[in-house]
C-alpha cells in the first residue's frame, strides 16, 4: 500500500480496491495494513469493515490459524458495541461463525473439545439472536464427516431442516449432500444431486470448482468419460495456483494419474509448485499431498522415478525423491488429525486413494496428449525404434561397425544414424582404443565422420551457424586424415549452411521491419508502406546473392578437388543443384529455372551412370520441385509419379514417405484435397517403418491437417496439427512448434472448443523455455492473445480483461509494430467497456488511436470504437450518451481516413456500420427520433438485400427501425408498413429465414 489512508473515506476506498484483488499474499498484507490504519480513527464501524476484509483474506488465502483470531476481535466489538453493527454487518458476523468452525477443523493442534465448544458457542449465539439452527446443524454434520463417525445421524439432523438466511449457499449445500452420498458409495445419486452445480446453474466463490474436483472419479466410474474430461478442463482452471483450493488441485492430479495422463499431471504439479510452501492449512496440505502422491506413485510405478519433478523450494527433485518426502509429510499429517479426532478416518481415506487402480487406460484430456517419454530430458530418451520394420542390427565388432556406418552413410540409409550414435558413445569413453586397421583408417578420420554427421543433424534443425562450423571443423580433420574428397564435401556443406543462414537472417530482418501479429495481418488486408516493400526487395536480392555466391564457390571447389570418388562427386553435384534450387525458391524468377535444371541434369546423368540410387532419387525430387516452383504443376505431378514407380520397384524405400509428402503438397496446390489426403496418409504410414529422424513426420502431419481441413474434417486437422507441433518441439524446432501450436489453438477456438484452447495454451505458456525467455516474445504474445480471446469466449471476462491489459501495456513498447499495438489496445478497450470501466476503456482506446495513426488498422479500430459506443449507451443510457458519441466520432474519423486511402472493407462499409451504430446508440439513450433518422440512413447505404450477408444486415436494420418507430415512438402504422414491405421483399428474394424476426415484430405490433 503506497500511502496509508488519512481518513475514513480513503480507508473505505482502499478496502474496495483491495476487494478487487485476487486472494493471496498481496491482498492479505494490504488487509493487515488497512486494519492498522483503521485503528487510528475513532470510528468503530470502519474498524469492523477492515477486520471483515482481513478475515476474508485469511480464509480464502489459506491461513486458517489467523481467521479465528480476527473473528474474536469482531465478536468482542459486537458484544461491546452492538449498535455499530447494522443489519448487513450483523448478518456477516453470524455468517462467519461457520468460517471459524471450518478453520478450526483444519488445525490438528486444536483439540476436539475446542471444536465442540465452538459449536456450542455458535448454537448459543444463534438461539440468543433468535436465528434458525439449520446452519449450526450443518456445521455439526461437517464435523462428524471430518471425524468419520456419527455422520449419518448428523446428516439427517441437518438435511431435514429448512434453510435460513444464514445457511450456506445452495451450491455449497448441494456439494455437501452429494459428498454424503459419495461417502455412502452411491455414485449415481451423488452425481444426480450435483447436477445443478456441475451444469453451472448454482455457483459461488468456491463452486463449481470444488464439486467438480470430487465428481471426476464418480463420472469415470459411471462411464461418463467425456463429461469427466470436460469438467476437468473447466474445473482445474477454477482452482489452479489458488492456495485456498489446494485440495481441489490434488484431486485433479489424482484424476490425471488414474486416466493415463501422468505427463499432464506432472505439468500441473509444476504449475502449482507454490502449494508445497504457501498452503498454511494442514488439512488442505493433506489433501493436496495425497493427490500429488497418487500421481508420483503412478509415475514411479511406470519406471520413470528418475524424471525431474517440481516440489518443495530449495532443491531439485526427482519423482522418486519427491514421492518419499510427500509420503513422509502426508503420513504425519494424517496421523496428527486422527490422534486429535480419536479415529483412523484420515489414514483410511488416504490409503484408499493411494490403493486405487487406474480407472481408464488412456483418456485424452487435452489437445496436447503426451506420454512420460515426451517429458523426459531429450538425452535420456532412446532413438525411436521402427514400429513396422525390424531394426537393423548394429555390429558389435568395432572395425565392422565403423565400416558399416560409412557404407550406410554413403547410401544415405537411415540406419546409419544408429551406427553413428553407437560410435559416438564409444569414442567418448576414456578407455576407447581405435582399431589398427587400414580399412578403418586413423581416429582423426572417424572424428571427422562424427562431426560431419552432427553437422548434418544441426542443419536439419535449421541451426545453420552450428552446422557450418561443424562442417568446417570436419573438413579440417578430413584434411589431416588425407581424405581430400570428404573434406571438399564438408566444405561444400558449410558453404550451403552459410548461405542458408544469410537467407534466414534476411528473412528475419525483413519480417522484423514489417511485423504484424500473425493472427491479425491477413484479416486486416493492410498494405505495407513503400519503404517496407523496398526493404523486401533488398532482402530478396541479398538472399539470391548469397546462394549465387555459394554455388559459384561450390563449382570452384568441385573443379579444384582431384581424385573424387563417384559418391563424393555425386554429393557435390547434389549440393550445387540444391543451392540453385533454393535460389529459385527464393526469387521465383524464370531466369533462375534453367540453371537449376542444368545442374539437375548433370546430377541425374552422373548418378545414373554410376548407379547411385539415392542421388538418382534426389535428382528426380529436385526436378519435381523445380517444375512446381516454375508453376508447372502438371509436369511436377508427372515427374513425381514416375519417381514413385521407380522407388516402389527399385528403391531407395526410405525416400517413399518424403516423395509421397511432396506429391500430397502438389495435389493440395491443384486443389485435389482427397488425393492429397491419400498420399499424405500413406506417407505417414510408411514413415513409421523408419527411424524417427529419417522422415519429417512433423511436416507430413502438418500437410495432412491442411488436406483434411479442405475435406471439412477440422477435428481431425486439429489432431494432426498438435501432433506436428509436438514432433517439432521434440526435434528441437521450437519456433516452428510454437507457430503450429498457435494455429492449433486458433482452430480449436474457431471450432468452439474453448476449454481445449485454453488448456493447450496454458500448457505451452508453462513450458520452461517460455519462462526463461527462450521463445520469441512476439510469438508468446500471440499465444497469450489467443488465450485471452478464449477466456473471453468462455465468459471469464475478469481473467480475459487482465490478460488484455497486460498485453496492451507490453505491446506499447513494440515501436517496430504499432499496428499490432493498435489492435490489442482497441480490443482491450472493448473488454474494459464490457466490464463497465469506461474511463480505463477511453484511455486504452486513445492508445489504440495513437498507434493507428502510425500504422492504420481501419476496420479493426472502427469496429472497436463502435462497440465501445454501444456498450456505454447500453449500460449507462442517456447518462453515457456524450461519451458514446465521442467513440462514434472517432469511428467516423476512421471511416473518412479509410475512404481517403481507398481502403476496401471485408464486410459492410464503415459508413454503413457507423450509421447503424448511431441509430442503436441513440435508441439505447432514449433519443428515438435521432435513432430512426440514423437507421434510415443505414438502410439507404445498404441498398437492396440481394446477397445472403447483406440480407441479414438489412433485415436487422429494418427490425430495429421498426421497433423504434412502432414500440418506442408509438407509431405502429408506419412501422407496420415498413415491416410488411421488407417482409415481402425478403420473401420474394428467397430470404425467408431473415424475414422471420420481422414477421414476429409485426405480429407483436398488431397484437398491441
JSON list of C-alpha atoms in Angstrom, two decimals, residues 23 25 51 57 72 106 144 292 379 404 503 613 652 657 672 694 697 751 795 801 804 894 910 991 999:
[
{"chain": "A", "resi": 23, "resn": "UNK", "atom": "CA", "xyz": [-6.71, -13.74, -2.89]},
{"chain": "A", "resi": 25, "resn": "UNK", "atom": "CA", "xyz": [-0.25, -12.58, -0.03]},
{"chain": "A", "resi": 51, "resn": "UNK", "atom": "CA", "xyz": [-11.48, -6.66, 10.18]},
{"chain": "A", "resi": 57, "resn": "UNK", "atom": "CA", "xyz": [-8.27, -12.56, 3.11]},
{"chain": "A", "resi": 72, "resn": "UNK", "atom": "CA", "xyz": [-12.65, -12.97, 18.12]},
{"chain": "A", "resi": 106, "resn": "UNK", "atom": "CA", "xyz": [-8.27, -27.67, 9.56]},
{"chain": "A", "resi": 144, "resn": "UNK", "atom": "CA", "xyz": [-18.99, -35.60, 12.04]},
{"chain": "A", "resi": 292, "resn": "UNK", "atom": "CA", "xyz": [0.30, -35.47, -5.52]},
{"chain": "A", "resi": 379, "resn": "UNK", "atom": "CA", "xyz": [19.27, -37.09, -23.83]},
{"chain": "A", "resi": 404, "resn": "UNK", "atom": "CA", "xyz": [29.22, -50.44, -41.84]},
{"chain": "A", "resi": 503, "resn": "UNK", "atom": "CA", "xyz": [18.78, -16.27, -46.23]},
{"chain": "A", "resi": 613, "resn": "UNK", "atom": "CA", "xyz": [20.28, -44.82, -56.42]},
{"chain": "A", "resi": 652, "resn": "UNK", "atom": "CA", "xyz": [15.52, -46.49, -52.01]},
{"chain": "A", "resi": 657, "resn": "UNK", "atom": "CA", "xyz": [7.43, -41.13, -47.37]},
{"chain": "A", "resi": 672, "resn": "UNK", "atom": "CA", "xyz": [-7.40, -32.06, -55.01]},
{"chain": "A", "resi": 694, "resn": "UNK", "atom": "CA", "xyz": [14.71, -40.32, -41.18]},
{"chain": "A", "resi": 697, "resn": "UNK", "atom": "CA", "xyz": [6.80, -36.70, -39.97]},
{"chain": "A", "resi": 751, "resn": "UNK", "atom": "CA", "xyz": [-14.44, -24.68, -33.53]},
{"chain": "A", "resi": 795, "resn": "UNK", "atom": "CA", "xyz": [-17.17, -15.91, -20.37]},
{"chain": "A", "resi": 801, "resn": "UNK", "atom": "CA", "xyz": [-9.51, -8.37, -19.35]},
{"chain": "A", "resi": 804, "resn": "UNK", "atom": "CA", "xyz": [-5.54, -7.97, -22.46]},
{"chain": "A", "resi": 894, "resn": "UNK", "atom": "CA", "xyz": [-11.51, 6.48, -39.15]},
{"chain": "A", "resi": 910, "resn": "UNK", "atom": "CA", "xyz": [-17.57, 1.54, -42.44]},
{"chain": "A", "resi": 991, "resn": "UNK", "atom": "CA", "xyz": [-34.61, -14.85, -47.68]},
{"chain": "A", "resi": 999, "resn": "UNK", "atom": "CA", "xyz": [-42.77, -11.14, -39.04]}
]
